[in-house]
Each structure stands twice: as C-alpha cells, then as structure tokens.
PDB file of N, CA, C and O in Angstrom:
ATOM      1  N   UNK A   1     207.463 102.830 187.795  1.00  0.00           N
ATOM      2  CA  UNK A   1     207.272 103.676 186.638  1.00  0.00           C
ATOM      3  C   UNK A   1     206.742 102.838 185.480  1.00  0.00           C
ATOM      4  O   UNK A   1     206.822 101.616 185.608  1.00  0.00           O
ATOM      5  N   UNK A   2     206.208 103.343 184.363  1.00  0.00           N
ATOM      6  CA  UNK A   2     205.756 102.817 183.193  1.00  0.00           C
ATOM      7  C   UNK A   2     206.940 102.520 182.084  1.00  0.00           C
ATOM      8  O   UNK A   2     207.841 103.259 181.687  1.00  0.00           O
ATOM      9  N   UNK A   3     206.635 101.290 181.763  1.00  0.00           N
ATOM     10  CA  UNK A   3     207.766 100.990 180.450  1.00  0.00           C
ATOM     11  C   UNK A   3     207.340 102.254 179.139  1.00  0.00           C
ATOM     12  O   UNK A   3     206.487 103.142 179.128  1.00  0.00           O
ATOM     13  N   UNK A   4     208.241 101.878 178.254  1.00  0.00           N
ATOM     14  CA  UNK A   4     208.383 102.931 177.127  1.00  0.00           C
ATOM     15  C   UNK A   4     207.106 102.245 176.364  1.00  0.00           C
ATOM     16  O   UNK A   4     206.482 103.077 175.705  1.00  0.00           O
ATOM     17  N   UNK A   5     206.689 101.202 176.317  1.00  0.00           N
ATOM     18  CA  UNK A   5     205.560 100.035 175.443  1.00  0.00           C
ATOM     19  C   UNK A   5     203.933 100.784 176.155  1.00  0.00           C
ATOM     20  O   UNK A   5     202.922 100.904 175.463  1.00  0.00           O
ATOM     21  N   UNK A   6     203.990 101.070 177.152  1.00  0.00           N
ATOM     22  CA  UNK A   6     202.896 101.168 178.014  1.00  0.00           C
ATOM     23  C   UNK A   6     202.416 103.015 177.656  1.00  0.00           C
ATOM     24  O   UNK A   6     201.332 103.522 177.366  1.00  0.00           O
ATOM     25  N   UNK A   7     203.515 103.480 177.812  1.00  0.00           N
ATOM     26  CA  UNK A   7     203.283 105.158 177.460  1.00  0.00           C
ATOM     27  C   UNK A   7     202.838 105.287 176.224  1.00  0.00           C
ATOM     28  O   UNK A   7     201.946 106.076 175.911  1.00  0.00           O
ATOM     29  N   UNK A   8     203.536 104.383 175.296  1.00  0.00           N
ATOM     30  CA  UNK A   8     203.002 104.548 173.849  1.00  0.00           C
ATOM     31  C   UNK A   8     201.258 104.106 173.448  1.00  0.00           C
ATOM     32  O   UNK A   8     200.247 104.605 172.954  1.00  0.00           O
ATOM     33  N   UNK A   9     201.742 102.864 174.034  1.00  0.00           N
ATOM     34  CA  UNK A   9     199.870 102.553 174.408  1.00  0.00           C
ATOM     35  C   UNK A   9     198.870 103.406 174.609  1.00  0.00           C
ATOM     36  O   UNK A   9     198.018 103.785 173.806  1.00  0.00           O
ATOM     37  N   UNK A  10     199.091 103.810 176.222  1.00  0.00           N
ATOM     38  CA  UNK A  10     198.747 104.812 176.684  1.00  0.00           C
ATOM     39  C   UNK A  10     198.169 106.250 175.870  1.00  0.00           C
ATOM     40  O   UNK A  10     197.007 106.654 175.832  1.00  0.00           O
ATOM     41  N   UNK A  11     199.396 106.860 175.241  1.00  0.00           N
ATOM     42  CA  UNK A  11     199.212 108.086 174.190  1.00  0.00           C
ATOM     43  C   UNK A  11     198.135 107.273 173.485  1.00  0.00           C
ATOM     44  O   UNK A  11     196.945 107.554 173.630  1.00  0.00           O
ATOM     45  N   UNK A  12     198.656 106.007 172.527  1.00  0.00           N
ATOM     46  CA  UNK A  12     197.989 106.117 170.872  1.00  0.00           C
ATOM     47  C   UNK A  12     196.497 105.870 171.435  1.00  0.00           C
ATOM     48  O   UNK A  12     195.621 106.506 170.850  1.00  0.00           O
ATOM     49  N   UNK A  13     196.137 105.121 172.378  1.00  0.00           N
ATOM     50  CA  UNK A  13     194.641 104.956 173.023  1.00  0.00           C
ATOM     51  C   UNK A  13     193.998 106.260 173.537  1.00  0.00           C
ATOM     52  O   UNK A  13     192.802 106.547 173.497  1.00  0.00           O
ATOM     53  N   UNK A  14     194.839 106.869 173.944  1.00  0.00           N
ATOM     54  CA  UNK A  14     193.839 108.229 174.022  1.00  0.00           C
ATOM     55  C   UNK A  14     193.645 109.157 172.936  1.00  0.00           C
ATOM     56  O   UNK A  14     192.659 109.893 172.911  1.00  0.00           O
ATOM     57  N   UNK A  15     194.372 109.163 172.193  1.00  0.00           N
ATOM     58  CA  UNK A  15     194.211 110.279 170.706  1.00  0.00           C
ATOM     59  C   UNK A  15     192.973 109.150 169.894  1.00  0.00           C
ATOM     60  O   UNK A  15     191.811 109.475 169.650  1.00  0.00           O
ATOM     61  N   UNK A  16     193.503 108.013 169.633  1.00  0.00           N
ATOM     62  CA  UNK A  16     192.487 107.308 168.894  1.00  0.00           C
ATOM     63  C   UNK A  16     190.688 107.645 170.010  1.00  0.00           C
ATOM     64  O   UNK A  16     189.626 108.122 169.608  1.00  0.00           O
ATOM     65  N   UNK A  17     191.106 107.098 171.540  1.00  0.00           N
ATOM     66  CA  UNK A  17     189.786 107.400 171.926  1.00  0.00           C
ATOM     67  C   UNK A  17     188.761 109.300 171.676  1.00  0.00           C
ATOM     68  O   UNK A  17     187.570 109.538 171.879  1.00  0.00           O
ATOM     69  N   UNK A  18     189.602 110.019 171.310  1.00  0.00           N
ATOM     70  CA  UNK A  18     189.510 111.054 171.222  1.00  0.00           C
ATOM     71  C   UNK A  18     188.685 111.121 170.067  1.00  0.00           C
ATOM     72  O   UNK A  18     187.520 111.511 170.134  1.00  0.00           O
ATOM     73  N   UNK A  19     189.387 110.657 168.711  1.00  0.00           N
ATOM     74  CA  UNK A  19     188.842 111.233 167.227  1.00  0.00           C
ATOM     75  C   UNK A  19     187.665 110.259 167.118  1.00  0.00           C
ATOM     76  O   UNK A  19     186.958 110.423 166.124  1.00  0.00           O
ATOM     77  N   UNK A  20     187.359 109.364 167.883  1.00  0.00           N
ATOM     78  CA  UNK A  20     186.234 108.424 168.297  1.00  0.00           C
ATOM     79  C   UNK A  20     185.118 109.309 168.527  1.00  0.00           C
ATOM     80  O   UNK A  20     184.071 109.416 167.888  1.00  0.00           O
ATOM     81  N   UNK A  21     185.523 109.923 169.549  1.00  0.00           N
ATOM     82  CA  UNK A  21     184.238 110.861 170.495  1.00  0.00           C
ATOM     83  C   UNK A  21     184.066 111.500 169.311  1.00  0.00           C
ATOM     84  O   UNK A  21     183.131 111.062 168.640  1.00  0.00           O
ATOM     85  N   UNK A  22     184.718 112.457 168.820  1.00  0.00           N
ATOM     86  CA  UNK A  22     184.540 113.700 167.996  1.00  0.00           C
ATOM     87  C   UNK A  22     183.667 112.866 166.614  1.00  0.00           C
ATOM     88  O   UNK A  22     182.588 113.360 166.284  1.00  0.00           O
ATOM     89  N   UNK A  23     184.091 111.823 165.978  1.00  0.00           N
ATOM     90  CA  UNK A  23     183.767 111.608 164.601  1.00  0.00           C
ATOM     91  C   UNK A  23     181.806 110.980 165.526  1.00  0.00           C
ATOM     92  O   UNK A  23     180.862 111.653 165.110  1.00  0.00           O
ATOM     93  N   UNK A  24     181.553 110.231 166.236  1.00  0.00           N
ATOM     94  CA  UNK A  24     180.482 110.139 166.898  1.00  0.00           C
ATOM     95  C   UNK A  24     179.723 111.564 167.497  1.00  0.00           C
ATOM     96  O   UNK A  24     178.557 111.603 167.104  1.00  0.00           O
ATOM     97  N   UNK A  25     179.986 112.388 168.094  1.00  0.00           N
ATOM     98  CA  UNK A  25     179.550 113.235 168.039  1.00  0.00           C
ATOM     99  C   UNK A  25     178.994 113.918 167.273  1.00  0.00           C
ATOM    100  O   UNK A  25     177.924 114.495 167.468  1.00  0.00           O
ATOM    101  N   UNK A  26     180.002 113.948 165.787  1.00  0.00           N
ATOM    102  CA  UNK A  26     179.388 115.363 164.640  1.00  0.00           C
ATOM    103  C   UNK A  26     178.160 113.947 163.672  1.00  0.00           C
ATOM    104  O   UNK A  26     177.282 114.047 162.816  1.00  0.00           O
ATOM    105  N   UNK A  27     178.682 112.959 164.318  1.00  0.00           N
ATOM    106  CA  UNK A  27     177.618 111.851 163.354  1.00  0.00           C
ATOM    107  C   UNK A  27     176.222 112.414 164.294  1.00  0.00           C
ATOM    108  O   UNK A  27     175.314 112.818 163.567  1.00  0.00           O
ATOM    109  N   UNK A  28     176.017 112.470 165.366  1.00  0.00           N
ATOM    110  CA  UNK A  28     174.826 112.744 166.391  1.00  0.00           C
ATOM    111  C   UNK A  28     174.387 114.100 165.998  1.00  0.00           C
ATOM    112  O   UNK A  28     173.171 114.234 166.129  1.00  0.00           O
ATOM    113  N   UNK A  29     174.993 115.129 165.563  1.00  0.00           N
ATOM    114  CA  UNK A  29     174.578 116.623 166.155  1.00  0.00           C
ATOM    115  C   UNK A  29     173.170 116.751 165.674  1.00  0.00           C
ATOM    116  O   UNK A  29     172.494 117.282 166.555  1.00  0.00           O
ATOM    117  N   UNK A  30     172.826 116.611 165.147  1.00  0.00           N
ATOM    118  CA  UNK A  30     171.293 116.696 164.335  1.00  0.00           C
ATOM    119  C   UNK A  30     170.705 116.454 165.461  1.00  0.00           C
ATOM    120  O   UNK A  30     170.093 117.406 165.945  1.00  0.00           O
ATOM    121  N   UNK A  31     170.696 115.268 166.151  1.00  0.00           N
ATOM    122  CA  UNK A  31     169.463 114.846 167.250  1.00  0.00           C
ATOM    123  C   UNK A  31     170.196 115.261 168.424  1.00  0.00           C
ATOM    124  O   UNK A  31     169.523 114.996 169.420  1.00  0.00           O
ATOM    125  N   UNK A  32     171.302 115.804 168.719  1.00  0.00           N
ATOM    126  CA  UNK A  32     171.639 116.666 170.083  1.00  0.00           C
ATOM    127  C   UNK A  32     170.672 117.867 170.036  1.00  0.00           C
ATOM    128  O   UNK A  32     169.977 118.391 170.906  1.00  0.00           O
ATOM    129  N   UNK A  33     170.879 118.152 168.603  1.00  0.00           N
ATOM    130  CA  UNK A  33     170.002 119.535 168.446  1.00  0.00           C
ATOM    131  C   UNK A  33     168.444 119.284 168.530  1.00  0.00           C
ATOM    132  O   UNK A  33     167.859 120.326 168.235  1.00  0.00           O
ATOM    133  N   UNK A  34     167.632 118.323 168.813  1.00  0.00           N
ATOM    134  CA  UNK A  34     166.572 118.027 168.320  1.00  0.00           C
ATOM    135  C   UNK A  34     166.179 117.843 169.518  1.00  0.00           C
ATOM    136  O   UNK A  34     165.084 118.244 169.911  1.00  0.00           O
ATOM    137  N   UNK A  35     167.049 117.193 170.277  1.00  0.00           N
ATOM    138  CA  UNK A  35     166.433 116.290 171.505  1.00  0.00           C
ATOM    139  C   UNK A  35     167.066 117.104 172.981  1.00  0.00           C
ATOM    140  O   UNK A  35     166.511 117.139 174.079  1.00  0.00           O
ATOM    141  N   UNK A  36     168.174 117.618 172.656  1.00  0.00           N
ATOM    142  CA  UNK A  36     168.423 118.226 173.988  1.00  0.00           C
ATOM    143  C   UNK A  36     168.456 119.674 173.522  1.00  0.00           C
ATOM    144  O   UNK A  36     169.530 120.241 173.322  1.00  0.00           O
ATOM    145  N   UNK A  37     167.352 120.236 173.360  1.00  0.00           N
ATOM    146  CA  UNK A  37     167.232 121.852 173.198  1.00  0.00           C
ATOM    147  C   UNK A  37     167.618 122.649 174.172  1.00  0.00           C
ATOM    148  O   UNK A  37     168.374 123.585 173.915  1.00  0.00           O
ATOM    149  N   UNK A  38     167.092 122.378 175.666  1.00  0.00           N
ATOM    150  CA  UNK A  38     166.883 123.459 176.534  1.00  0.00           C
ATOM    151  C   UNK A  38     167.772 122.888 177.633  1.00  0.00           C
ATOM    152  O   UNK A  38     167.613 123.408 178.737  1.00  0.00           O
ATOM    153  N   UNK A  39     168.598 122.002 177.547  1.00  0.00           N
ATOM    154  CA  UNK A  39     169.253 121.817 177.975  1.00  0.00           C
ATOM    155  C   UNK A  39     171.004 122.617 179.224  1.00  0.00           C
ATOM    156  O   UNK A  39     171.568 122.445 180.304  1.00  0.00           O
ATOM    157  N   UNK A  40     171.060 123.537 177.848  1.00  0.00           N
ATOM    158  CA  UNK A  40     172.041 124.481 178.116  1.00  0.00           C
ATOM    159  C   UNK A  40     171.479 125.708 179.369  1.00  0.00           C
ATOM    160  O   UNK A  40     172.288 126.317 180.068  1.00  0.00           O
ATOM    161  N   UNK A  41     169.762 125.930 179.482  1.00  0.00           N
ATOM    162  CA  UNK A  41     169.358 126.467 180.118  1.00  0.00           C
ATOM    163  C   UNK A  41     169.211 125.685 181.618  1.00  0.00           C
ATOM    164  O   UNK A  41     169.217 126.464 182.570  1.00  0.00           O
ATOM    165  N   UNK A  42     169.108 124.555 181.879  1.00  0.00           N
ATOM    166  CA  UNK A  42     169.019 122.902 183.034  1.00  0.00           C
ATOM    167  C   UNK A  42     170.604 123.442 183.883  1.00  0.00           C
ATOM    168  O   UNK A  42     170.789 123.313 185.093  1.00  0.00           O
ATOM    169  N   UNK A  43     171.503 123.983 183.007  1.00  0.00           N
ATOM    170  CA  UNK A  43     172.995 123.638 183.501  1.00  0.00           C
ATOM    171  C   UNK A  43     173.256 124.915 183.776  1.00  0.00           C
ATOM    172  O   UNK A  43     174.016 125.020 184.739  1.00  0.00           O
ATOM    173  N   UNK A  44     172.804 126.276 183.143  1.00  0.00           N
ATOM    174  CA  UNK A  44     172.911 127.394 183.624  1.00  0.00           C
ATOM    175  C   UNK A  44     172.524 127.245 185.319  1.00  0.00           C
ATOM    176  O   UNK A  44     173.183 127.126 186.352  1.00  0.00           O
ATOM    177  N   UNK A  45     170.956 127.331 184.940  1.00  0.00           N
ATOM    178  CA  UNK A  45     170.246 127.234 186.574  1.00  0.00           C
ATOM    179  C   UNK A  45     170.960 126.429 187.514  1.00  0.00           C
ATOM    180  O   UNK A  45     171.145 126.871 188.648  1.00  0.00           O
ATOM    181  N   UNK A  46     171.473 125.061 187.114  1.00  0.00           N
ATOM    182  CA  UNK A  46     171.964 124.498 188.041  1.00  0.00           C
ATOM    183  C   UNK A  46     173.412 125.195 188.733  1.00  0.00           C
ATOM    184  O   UNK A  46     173.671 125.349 189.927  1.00  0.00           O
ATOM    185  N   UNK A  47     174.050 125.467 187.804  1.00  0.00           N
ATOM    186  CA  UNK A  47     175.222 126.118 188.194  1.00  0.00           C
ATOM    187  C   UNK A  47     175.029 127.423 189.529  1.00  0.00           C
ATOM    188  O   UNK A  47     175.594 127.773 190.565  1.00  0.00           O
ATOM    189  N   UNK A  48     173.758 127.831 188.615  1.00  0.00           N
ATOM    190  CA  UNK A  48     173.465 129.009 189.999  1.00  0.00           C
ATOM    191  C   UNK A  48     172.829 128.677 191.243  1.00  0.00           C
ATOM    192  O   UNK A  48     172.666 129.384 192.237  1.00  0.00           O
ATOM    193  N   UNK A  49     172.584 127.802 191.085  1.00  0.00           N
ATOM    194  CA  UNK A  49     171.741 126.608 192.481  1.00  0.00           C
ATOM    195  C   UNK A  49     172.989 126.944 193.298  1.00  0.00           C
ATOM    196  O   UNK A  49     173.060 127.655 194.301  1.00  0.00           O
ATOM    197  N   UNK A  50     174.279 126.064 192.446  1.00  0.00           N
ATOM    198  CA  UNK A  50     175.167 125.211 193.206  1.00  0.00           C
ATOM    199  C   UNK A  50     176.500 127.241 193.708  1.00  0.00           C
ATOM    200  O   UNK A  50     177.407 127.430 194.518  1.00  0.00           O
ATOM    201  N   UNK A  51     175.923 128.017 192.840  1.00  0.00           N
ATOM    202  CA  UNK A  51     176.751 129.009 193.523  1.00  0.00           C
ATOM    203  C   UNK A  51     176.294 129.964 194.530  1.00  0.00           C
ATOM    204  O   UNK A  51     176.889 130.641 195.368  1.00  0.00           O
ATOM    205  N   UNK A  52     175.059 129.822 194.206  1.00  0.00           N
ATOM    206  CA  UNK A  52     174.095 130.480 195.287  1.00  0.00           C
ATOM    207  C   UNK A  52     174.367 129.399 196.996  1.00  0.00           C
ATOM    208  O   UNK A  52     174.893 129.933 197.972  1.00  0.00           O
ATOM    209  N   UNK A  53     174.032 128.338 197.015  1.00  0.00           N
ATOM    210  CA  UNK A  53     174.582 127.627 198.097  1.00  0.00           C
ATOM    211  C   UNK A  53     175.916 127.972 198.711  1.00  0.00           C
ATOM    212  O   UNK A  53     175.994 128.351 199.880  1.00  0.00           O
ATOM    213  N   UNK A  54     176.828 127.859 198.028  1.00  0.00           N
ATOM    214  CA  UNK A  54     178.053 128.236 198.149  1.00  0.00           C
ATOM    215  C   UNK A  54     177.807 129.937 199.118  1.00  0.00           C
ATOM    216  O   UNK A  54     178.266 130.013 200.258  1.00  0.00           O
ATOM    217  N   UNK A  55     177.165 130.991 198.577  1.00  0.00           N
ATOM    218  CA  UNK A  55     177.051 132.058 198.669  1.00  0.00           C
ATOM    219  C   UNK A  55     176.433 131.758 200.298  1.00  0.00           C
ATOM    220  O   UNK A  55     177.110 131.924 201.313  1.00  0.00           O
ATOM    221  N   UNK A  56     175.603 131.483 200.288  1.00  0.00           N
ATOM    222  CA  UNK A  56     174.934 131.118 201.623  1.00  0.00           C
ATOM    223  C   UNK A  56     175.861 130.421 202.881  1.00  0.00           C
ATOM    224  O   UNK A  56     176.042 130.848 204.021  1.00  0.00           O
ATOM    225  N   UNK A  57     176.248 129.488 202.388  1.00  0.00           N
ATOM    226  CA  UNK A  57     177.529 129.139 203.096  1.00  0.00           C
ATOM    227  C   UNK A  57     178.412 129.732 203.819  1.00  0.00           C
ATOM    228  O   UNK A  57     178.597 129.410 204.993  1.00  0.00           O
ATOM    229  N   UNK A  58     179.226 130.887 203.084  1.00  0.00           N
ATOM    230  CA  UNK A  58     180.267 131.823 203.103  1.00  0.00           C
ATOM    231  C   UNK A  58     179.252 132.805 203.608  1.00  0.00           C
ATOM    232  O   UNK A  58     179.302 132.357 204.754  1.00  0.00           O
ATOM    233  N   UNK A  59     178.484 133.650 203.692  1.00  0.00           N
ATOM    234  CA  UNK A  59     177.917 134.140 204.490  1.00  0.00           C
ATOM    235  C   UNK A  59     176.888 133.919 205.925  1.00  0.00           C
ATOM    236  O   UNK A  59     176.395 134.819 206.605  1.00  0.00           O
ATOM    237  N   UNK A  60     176.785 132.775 206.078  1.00  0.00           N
ATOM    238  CA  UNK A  60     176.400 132.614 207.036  1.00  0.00           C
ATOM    239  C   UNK A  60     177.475 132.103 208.293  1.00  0.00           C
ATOM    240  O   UNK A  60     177.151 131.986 209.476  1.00  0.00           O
ATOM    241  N   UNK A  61     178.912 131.817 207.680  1.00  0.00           N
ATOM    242  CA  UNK A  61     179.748 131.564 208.392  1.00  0.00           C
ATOM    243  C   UNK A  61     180.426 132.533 209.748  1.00  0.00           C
ATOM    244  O   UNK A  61     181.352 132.084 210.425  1.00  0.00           O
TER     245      UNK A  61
END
C-alpha cells in the first residue's frame, strides 16, 4: 500500500498538474481557434468510421 506522504504527493501533483493544463490552455485558445478550425468535424467522421465498422462487424457475425 502507499504511505500517507505518497497519497498526499500524489493528490497535490495532480490538482497542481491540472490548473497547469487549464491556465495553458485558456493562454492558447486564440490559436486553437485559429489553427485547429475543422477539426471537431476530423473527430466526428472518425468516430463514425470507427462505429460504422463496429456496425459491420455485429452484423456480419
């Protein structure tokens, strides 16, 4: 099992790694928005790639 020193670690490193991402992120959004436009449309399609396969799968079984 983990000591009581290690969990605390543990926690304060992930909340700190957390407000990291977030304060980097809203520093970026300008050029998320600039540079990955059509992006959200890449991950739609793909998603339906990957459920349509699936679909094929289960019916051809």
């Amino acid at each position: 099992m983990f000591s009581k020193g290690q969990v605390v670690f543990a926690i304060l490193f992930a909340i700190s790694f957390v407000i990291i991402i977030i304060i980097s992120y809203r520093k970026d959004i300008k050029l998320h928005k600039r540079f990955y436009k059509g992006s959200l449309k890449v991950l739609l399609y793909f998603l339906l790639f990957i459920a349509s396969l699936f679909a094929i799968k289960y019916l051809l079984k």
